[in-house]
Coordinates of C-alpha atoms in Angstrom, one line a residue:
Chain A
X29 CA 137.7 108.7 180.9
X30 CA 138.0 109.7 177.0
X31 CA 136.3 105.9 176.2
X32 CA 133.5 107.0 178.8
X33 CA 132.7 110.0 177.1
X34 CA 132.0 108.3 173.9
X35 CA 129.4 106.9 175.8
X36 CA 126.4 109.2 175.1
X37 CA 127.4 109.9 171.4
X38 CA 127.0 105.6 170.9
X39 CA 123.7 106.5 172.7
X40 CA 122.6 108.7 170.5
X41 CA 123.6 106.6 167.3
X42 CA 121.6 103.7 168.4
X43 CA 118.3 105.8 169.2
X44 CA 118.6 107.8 165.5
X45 CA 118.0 104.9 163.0
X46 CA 115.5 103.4 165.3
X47 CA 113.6 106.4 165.3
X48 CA 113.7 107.1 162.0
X49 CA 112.5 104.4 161.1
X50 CA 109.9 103.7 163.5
X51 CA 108.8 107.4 162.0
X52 CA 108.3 105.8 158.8
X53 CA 106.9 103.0 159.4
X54 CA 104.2 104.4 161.6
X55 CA 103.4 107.1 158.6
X56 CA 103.7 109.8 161.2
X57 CA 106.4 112.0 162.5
X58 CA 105.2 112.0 165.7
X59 CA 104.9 108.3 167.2
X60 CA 104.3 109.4 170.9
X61 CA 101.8 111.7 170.6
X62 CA 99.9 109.1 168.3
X63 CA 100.3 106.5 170.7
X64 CA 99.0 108.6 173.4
X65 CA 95.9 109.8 171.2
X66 CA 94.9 106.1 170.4
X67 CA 95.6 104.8 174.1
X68 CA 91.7 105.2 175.4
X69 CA 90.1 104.4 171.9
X70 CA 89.5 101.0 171.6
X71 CA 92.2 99.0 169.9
X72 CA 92.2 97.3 166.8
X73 CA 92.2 93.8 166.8
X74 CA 96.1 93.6 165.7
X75 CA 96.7 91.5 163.1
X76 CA 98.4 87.9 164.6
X77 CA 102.0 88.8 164.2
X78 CA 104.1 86.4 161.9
X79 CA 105.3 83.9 164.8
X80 CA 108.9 84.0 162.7
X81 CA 109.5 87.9 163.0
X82 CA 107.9 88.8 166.2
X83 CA 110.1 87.0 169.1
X84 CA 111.0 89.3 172.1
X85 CA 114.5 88.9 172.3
X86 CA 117.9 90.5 171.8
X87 CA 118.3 88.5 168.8
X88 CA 115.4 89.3 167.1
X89 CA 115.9 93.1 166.0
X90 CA 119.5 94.3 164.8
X91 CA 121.3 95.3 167.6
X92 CA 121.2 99.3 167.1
X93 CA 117.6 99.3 167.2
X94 CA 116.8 99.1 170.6
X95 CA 113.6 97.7 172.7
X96 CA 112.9 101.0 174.8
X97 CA 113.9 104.2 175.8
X98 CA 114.0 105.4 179.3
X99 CA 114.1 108.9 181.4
X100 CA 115.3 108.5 185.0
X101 CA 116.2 110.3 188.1
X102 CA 118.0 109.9 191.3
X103 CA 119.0 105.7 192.3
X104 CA 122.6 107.2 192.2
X105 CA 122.6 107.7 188.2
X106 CA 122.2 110.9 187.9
X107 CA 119.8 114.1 188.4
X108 CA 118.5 113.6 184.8
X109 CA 119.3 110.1 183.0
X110 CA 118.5 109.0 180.1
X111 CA 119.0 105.8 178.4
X112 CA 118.2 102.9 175.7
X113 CA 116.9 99.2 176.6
X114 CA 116.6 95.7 175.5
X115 CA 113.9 93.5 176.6
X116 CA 114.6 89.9 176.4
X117 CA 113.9 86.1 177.8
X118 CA 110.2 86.2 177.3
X119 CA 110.2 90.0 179.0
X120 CA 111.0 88.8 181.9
X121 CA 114.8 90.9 181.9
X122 CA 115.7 94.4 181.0
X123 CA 118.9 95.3 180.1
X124 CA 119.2 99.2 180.2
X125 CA 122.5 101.7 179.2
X126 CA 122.4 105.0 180.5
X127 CA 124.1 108.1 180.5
X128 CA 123.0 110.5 183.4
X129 CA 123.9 114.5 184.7
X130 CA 124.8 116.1 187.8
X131 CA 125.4 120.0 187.6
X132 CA 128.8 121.2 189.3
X133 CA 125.6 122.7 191.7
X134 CA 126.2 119.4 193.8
X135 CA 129.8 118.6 192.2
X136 CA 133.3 119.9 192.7
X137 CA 132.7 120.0 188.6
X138 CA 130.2 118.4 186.8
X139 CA 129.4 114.9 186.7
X140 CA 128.7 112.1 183.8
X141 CA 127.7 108.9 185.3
X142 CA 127.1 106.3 182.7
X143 CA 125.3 103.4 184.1
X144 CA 124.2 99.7 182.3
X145 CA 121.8 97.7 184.3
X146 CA 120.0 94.8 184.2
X147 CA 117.4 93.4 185.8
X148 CA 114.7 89.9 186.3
X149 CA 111.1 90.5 186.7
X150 CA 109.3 87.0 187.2
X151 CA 106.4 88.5 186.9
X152 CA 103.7 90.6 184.3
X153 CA 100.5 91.1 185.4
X154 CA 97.5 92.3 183.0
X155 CA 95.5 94.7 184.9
X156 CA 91.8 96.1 183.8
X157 CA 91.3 93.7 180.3
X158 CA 94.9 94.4 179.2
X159 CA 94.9 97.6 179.0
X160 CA 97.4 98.1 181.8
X161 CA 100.4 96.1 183.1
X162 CA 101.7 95.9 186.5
X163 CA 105.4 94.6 187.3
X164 CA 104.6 94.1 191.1
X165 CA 108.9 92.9 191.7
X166 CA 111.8 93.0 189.6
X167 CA 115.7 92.5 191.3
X168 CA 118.6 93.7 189.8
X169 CA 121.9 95.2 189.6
X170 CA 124.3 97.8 188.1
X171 CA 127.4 99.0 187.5
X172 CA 128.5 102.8 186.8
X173 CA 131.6 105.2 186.1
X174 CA 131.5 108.8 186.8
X175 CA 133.1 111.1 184.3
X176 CA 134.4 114.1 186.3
X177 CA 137.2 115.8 186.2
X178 CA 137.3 117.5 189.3
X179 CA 136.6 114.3 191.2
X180 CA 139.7 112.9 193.0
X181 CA 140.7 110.0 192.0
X182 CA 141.3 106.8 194.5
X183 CA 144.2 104.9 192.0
X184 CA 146.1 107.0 190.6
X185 CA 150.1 107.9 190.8
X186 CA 149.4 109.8 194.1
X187 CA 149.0 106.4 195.9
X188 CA 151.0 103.2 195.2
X189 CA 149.0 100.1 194.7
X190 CA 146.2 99.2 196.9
X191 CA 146.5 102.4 199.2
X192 CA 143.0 102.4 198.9
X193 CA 140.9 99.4 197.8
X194 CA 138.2 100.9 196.3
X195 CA 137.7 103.2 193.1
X196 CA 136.0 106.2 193.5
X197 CA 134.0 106.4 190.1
X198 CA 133.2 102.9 189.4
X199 CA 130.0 101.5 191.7
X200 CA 128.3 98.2 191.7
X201 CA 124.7 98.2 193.1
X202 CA 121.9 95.9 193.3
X203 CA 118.2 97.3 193.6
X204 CA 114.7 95.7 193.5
X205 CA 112.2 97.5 192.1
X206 CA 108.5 97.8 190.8
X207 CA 106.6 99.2 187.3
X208 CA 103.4 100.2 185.9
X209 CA 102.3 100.6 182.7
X210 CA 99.5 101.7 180.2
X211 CA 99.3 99.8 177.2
X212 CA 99.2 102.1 174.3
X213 CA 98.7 100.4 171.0
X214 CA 100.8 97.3 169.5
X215 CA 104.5 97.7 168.6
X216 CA 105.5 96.6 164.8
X217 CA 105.5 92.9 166.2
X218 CA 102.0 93.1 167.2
X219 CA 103.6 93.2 170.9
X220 CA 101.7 95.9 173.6
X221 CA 103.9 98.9 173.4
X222 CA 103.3 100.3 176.9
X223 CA 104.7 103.8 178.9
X224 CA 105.5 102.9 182.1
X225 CA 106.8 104.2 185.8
X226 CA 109.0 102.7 187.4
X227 CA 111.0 102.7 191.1
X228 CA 114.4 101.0 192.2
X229 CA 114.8 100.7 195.7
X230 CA 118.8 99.8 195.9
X231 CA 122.5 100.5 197.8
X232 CA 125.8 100.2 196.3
X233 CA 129.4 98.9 196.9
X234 CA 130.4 100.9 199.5
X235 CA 127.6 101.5 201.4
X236 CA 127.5 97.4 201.5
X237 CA 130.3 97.5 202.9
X238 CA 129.8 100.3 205.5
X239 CA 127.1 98.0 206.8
X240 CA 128.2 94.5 206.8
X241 CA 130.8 95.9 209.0
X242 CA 129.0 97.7 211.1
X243 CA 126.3 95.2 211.7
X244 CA 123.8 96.5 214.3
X245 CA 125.9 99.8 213.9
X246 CA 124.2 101.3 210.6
X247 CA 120.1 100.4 210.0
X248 CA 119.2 99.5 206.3
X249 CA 117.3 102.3 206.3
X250 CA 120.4 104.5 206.2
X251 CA 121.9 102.6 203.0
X252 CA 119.2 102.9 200.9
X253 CA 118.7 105.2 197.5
X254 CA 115.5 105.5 196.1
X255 CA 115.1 106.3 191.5
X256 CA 112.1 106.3 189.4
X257 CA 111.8 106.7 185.7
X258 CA 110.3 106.3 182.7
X259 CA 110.3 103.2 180.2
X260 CA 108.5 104.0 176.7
X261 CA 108.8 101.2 174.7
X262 CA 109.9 101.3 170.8
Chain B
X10 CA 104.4 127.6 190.2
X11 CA 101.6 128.3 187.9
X12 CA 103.0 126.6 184.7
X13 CA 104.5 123.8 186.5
X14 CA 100.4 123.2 187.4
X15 CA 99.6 123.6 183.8
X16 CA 101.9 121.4 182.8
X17 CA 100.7 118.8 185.2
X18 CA 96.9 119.2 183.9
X19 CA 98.6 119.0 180.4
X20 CA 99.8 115.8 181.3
X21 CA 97.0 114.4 183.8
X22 CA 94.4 114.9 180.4
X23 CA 96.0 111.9 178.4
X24 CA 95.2 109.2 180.7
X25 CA 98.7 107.5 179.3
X26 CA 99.8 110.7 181.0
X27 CA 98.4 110.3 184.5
X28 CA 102.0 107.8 184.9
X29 CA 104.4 110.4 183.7
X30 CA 102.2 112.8 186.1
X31 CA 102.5 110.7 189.4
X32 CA 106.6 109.5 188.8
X33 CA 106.8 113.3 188.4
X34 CA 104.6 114.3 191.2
X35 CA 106.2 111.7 193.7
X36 CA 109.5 112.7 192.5
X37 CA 109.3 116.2 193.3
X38 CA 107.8 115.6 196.8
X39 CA 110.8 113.0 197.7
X40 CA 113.6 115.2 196.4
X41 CA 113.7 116.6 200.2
X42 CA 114.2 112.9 201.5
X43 CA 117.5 111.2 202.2
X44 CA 116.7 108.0 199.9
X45 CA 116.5 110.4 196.8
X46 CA 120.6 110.7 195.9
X47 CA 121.7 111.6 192.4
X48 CA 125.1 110.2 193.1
X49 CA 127.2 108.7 196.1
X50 CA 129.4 111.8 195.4
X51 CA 127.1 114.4 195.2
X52 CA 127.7 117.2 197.8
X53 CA 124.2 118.3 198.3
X54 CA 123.6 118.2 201.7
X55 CA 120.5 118.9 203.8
X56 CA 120.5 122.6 206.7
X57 CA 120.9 119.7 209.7
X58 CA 123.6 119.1 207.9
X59 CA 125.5 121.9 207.1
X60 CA 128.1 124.3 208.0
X61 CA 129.1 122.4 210.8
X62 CA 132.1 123.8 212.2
X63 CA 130.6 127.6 212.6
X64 CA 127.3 125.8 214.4
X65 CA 129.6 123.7 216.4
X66 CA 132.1 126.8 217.4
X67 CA 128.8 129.2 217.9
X68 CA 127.4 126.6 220.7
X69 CA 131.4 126.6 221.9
X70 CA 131.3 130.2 222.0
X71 CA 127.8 130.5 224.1
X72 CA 129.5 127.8 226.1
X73 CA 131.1 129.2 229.9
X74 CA 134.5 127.3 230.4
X75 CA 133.4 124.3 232.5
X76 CA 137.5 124.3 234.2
X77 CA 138.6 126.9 236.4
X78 CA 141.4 129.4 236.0
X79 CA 143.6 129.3 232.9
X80 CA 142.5 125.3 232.0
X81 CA 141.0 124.1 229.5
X82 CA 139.8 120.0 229.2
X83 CA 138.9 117.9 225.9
X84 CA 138.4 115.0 224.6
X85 CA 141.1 114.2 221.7
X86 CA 139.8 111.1 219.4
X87 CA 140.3 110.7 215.4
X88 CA 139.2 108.1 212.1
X89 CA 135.8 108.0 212.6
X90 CA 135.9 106.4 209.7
X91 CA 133.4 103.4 208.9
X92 CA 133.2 102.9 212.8
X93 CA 129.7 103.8 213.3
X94 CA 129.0 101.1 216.3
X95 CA 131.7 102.4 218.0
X96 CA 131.0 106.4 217.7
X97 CA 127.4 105.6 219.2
X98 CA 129.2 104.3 222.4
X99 CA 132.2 107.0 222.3
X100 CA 129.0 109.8 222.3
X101 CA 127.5 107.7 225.6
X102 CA 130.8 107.7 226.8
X103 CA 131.9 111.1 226.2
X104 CA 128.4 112.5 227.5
X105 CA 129.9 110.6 231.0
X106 CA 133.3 113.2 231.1
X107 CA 132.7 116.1 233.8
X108 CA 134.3 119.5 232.7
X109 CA 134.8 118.3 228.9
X110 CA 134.8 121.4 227.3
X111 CA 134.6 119.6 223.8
X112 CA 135.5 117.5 221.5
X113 CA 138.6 117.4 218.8
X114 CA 138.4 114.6 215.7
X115 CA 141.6 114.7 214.1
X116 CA 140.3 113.4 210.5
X117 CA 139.3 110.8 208.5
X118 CA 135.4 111.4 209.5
X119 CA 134.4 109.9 206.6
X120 CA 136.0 106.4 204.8
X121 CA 135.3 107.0 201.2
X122 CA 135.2 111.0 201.0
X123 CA 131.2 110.0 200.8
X124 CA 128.9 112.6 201.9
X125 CA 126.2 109.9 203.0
X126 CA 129.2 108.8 205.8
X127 CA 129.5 112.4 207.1
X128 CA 125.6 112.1 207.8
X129 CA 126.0 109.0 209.1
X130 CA 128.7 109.5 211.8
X131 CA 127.0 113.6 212.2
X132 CA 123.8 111.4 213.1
X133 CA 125.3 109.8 216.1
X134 CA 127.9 113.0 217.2
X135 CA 124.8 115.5 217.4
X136 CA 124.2 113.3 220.2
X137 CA 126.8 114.4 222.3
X138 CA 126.6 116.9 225.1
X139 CA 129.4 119.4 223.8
X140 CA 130.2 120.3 220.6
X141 CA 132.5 118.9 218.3
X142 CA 135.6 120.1 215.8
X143 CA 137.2 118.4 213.1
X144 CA 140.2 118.6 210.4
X145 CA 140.2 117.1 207.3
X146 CA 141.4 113.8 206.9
X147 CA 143.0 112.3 203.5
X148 CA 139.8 109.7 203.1
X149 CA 137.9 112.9 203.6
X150 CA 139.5 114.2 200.1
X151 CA 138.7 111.0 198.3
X152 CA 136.1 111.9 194.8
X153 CA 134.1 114.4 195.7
X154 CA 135.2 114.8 199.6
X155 CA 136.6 117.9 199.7
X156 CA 133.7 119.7 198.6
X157 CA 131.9 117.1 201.0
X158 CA 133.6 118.2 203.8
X159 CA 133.4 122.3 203.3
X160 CA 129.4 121.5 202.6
X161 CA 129.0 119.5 205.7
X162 CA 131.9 120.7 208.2
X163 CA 132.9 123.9 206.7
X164 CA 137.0 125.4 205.9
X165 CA 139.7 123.3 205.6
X166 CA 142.1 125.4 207.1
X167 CA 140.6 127.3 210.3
X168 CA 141.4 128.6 214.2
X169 CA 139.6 129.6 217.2
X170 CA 139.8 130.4 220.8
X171 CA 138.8 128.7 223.4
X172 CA 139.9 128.6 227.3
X173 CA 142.8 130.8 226.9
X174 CA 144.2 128.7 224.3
X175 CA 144.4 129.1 220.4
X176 CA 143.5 126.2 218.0
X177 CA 144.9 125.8 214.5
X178 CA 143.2 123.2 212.3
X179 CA 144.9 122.6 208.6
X180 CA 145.1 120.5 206.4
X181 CA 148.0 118.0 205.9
X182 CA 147.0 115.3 203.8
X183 CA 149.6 116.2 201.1
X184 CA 149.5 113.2 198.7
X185 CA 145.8 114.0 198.3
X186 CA 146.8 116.7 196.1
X187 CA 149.5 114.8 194.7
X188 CA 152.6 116.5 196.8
X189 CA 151.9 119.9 195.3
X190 CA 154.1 122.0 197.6
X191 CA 150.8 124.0 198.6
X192 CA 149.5 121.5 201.2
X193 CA 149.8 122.1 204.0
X194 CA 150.1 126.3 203.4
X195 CA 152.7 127.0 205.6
X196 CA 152.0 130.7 205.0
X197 CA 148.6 130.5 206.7
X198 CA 149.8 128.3 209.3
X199 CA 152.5 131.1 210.2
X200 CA 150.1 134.0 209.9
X201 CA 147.4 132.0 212.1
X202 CA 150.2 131.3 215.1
X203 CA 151.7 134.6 215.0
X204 CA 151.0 136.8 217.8
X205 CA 148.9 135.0 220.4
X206 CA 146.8 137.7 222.6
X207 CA 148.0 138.7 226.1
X208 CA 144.7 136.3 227.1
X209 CA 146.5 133.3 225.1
X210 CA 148.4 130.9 227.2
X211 CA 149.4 128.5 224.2
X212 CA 148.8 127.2 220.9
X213 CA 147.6 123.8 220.0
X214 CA 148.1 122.7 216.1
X215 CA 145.8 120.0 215.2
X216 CA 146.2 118.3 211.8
X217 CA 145.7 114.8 210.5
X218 CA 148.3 113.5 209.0
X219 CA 151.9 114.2 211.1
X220 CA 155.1 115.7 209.2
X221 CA 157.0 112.5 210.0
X222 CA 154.7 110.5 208.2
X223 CA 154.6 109.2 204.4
X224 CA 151.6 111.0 203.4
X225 CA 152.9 114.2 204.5
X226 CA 154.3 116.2 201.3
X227 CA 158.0 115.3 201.9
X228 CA 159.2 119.5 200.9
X229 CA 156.9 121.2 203.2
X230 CA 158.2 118.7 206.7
X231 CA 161.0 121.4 207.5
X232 CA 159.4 124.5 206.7
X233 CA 155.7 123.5 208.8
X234 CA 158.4 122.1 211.8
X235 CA 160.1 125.2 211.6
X236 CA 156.4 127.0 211.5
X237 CA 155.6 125.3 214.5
X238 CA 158.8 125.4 216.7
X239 CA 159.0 129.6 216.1
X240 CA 155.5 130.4 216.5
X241 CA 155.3 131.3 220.2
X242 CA 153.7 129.0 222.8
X243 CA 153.1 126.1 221.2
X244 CA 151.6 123.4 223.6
X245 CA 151.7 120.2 220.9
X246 CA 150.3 119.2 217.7
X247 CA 147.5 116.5 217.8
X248 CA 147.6 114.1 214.7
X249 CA 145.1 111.0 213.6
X250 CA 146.2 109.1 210.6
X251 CA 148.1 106.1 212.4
X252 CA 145.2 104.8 214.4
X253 CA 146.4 104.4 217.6
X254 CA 148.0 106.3 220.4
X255 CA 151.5 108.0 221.5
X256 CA 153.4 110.7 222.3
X257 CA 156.6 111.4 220.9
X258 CA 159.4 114.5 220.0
X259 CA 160.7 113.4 216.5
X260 CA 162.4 116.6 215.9
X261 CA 165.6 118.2 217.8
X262 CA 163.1 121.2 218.3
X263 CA 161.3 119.5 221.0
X264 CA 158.1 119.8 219.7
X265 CA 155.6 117.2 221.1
X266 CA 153.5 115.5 218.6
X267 CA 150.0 113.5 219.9
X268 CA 148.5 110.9 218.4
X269 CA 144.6 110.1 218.7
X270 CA 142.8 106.6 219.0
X271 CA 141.0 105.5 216.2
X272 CA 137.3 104.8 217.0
X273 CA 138.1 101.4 216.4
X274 CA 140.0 101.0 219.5
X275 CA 136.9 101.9 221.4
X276 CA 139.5 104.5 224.1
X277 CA 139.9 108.0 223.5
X278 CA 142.2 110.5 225.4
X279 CA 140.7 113.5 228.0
X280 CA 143.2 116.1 227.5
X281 CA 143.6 118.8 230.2
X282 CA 145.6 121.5 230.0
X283 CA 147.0 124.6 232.3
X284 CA 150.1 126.9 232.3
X285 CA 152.2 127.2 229.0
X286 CA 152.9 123.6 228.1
X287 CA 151.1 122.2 231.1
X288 CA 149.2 119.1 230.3
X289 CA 147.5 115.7 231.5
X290 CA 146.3 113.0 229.1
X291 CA 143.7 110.6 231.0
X292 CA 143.0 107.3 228.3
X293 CA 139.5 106.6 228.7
X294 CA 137.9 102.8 227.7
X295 CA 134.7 102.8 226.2

């Protein structure tokens, strides 16, 4: 649980220099806000990006520096998650770490739940000359560990081994989802830098395994969670 | 909500914005729906949902007796656990009985101490014609559970009175809190079997897991025996945990000590009884 709870603070030490120097090179302090104010003016023609330093990819950019940063809720992770991302193989994956909150309101005491995801969408369509994006499908899948200390645990010295097969803070998922987003200027590559909203539609471990025994006994609607967030990217 | 609007217009004005607006927007209006979960082990729960055990002994209350004279009839069943096929045709089934006066889980409701799993198997009980107790069950106590259960079903430890007979519902599942010596409270077991009314013809213990079993905290067997062998008028105590049926004294005390079906095995027992220890079991197949 101690390793978990380093978690955020490696969170937080990948998203500083990033932003710091994404402040810097942008001339601004406040990137967002620029972004936002140059979104419906017409772009600049962006300057062809040096093939050599602009490939999408998780090799491309040190590994601190990350692609995107994201604001969630619900999908199981947390009331209020947020997170960093990678964007790699041509755009086509994400691969998001996130570190999400649940108030001892709905807890026996508050939860952590740190979450890394990853998932494949096939498909980026340009919408309206560019200046949006739609990601009509993506699949993918998760796995998380809640941080609580009030929650009781399923392996522990109570039990000897394999009294119960599952863990109770560790989940596996899968989800398929959907995103939209405005393009709002060019990133330092000369890539669109886009704000986007996203939904996961998705079930985890143990639901799974409440229905596939239970087959006719429990309707997929009754499995289900439902997320959406926010993707900025850097 | 006037700044909440503000903050929306704030937003809707960038066009970048509108996104933020709408994720927010739809967010907010889904937060009421069952798909929206900020964690398996959350223990937010919706009213339909809630405080179970007081709405189920309410409608028992407003309930006449449907046996004559000093009997009272149930159905005794337990581990609903994961069995969700089966408690749609135990709730046909059950709705079948004549004179059931209602029906007693002995634990394990849920499988994973997920509050999602007590919807689920509330979603096909509220079908059924009587109400419907339960005790806690050690996969009810699993992450989050306990606070799952008192959400959803309500104390731990309770009794009522129904038919001219007193039930007392606790909590067993001792390894659950890691053999503590506090589980179950012996105490509140004694004080809730002392003194029976003149209008009490016996006492009926239900718990899940039974004092000759494992998972029972191995310092508190003698003192809860010896609980339930002084109190006056105890009938039996009905147990789960094991997953099938029978019927047994392990004790010198003669105290007789009831096992439930699990759902699994698709029978339950209808439970009638009269006089002071007076009782019929009747296995029914579903």
């Amino acid at each position: 649980m101690r390793r978990a709870l380093l978690l955020p603070l490696l969170l937080l030490a990948s998203l500083l220099p990033a932003a710091a120097q994404s402040a810097a090179s942008a001339a601004t302090p406040d990137t967002l806000s620029l972004a936002l104010a140059a979104a419906p003016a017409a772009e600049p023609e962006p300057a062809e990006p040096a093939a050599a330093v602009a490939p999408t990819g998780l090799t491309a950019q040190p590994w601190y520096r990350p692609h995107h940063l994201i604001l969630q809720t619900a999908a199981g992770q947390g009331l209020i998650t947020a997170g960093v991302g990678y964007t790699t193989l041509r755009g086509r994956v994400d691969i998001d770490v996130l570190a999400g909150y649940v108030p001892s309101k709905y807890s026996i005491t508050p939860m952590g739940i740190f979450t890394a995801k990853a998932a494949y969408s096939p498909w980026t369509l340009p919408v309206a000359q560019g200046r949006w994006q739609l990601r009509p499908f993506s699949v993918g899948g998760f796995v998380s560990h809640t941080a609580s200390s009030g929650l009781n645990n399923s392996r522990d010295g109570k039990y000897e081994k394999g009294y119960y097969w599952w863990s109770s803070r560790t989940r596996v998922g899968g989800f398929v989802g959907g995103k939209v987003s405005r393009v709002i200027g060019r990133n330092r590559y000369g890539h669109p830098r886009t704000l986007g909203a996203y939904y996961e539609l998705g079930t985890n471990d143990l639901y799974l395994s409440s229905i596939f025994t239970n087959l006719g006994g429990l309707g997929v609607h009754e499995i289900l969670t439902l997320g959406f967030g926010v993707k900025f990217d850097l | 909500m006037p700044q909440l609007s503000t903050f929306y217009h704030t937003l809707l004005r960038g066009r970048a914005g509108l996104l933020t607006g709408a994720a927010l927007l739809l967010g907010s209006l889904l937060s009421g729906c069952d798909l929206i979960e900020f964690s398996p082990n959350e223990t937010r729960t919706p009213e339909a949902y809630s405080d179970l055990t007081r709405k189920n002994l309410e409608r028992l209350r407003q309930q006449p007796n449907p046996s004559g004279g000093d009997t009272v009839r149930f159905v005794f069943v337990g581990d609903s656990q994961r069995f969700y096929e089966e408690a749609e045709a135990f709730t046909q089934s059950v709705n079948q009985q004549r004179n059931v006066a209602f029906v007693a889980i002995s634990g394990d409701i849920s499988d994973f101490g997920l509050i999602r799993e007590m919807r689920w198997v509330h979603d096909r009980l509220k079908k059924l014609n009587v109400p419907y107790l339960t005790v806690i069950g050690n996969h009810d106590l699993v992450a989050n559970g306990r606070e799952a259960y008192q959400k959803v079903y309500g104390p731990l430890n309770y009794s009522f009175e129904y038919g001219h007979t007193r039930f007392v519902l606790v909590d067993t599942n001792g390894r659950e809190y890691g053999f503590n010596g506090r589980v179950p409270d012996v105490p509140w077991v004694q004080q809730a079997l002392a003194s029976p009314g003149p209008g009490i013809s016996r006492q009926v213990v239900m718990s899940h897991v039974p004092p000759h079993d494992l998972d029972f905290d191995p310092q508190l067997v003698s003192p809860y025996v010896q609980a339930l062998s002084t109190a006056p008028r105890v009938a039996f105590e009905l147990n789960g945990h094991k997953h099938d049926f029978s019927i047994g004294q392990p004790y010198e005390n003669g105290l007789t000590f009831i096992n439930s079906y699990s759902f699994e095995k698709r029978q339950y027992v209808v439970l009638t009884l009269w006089g002071e220890k007076e009782f019929k079991l009747d296995t029914v197949q579903y």
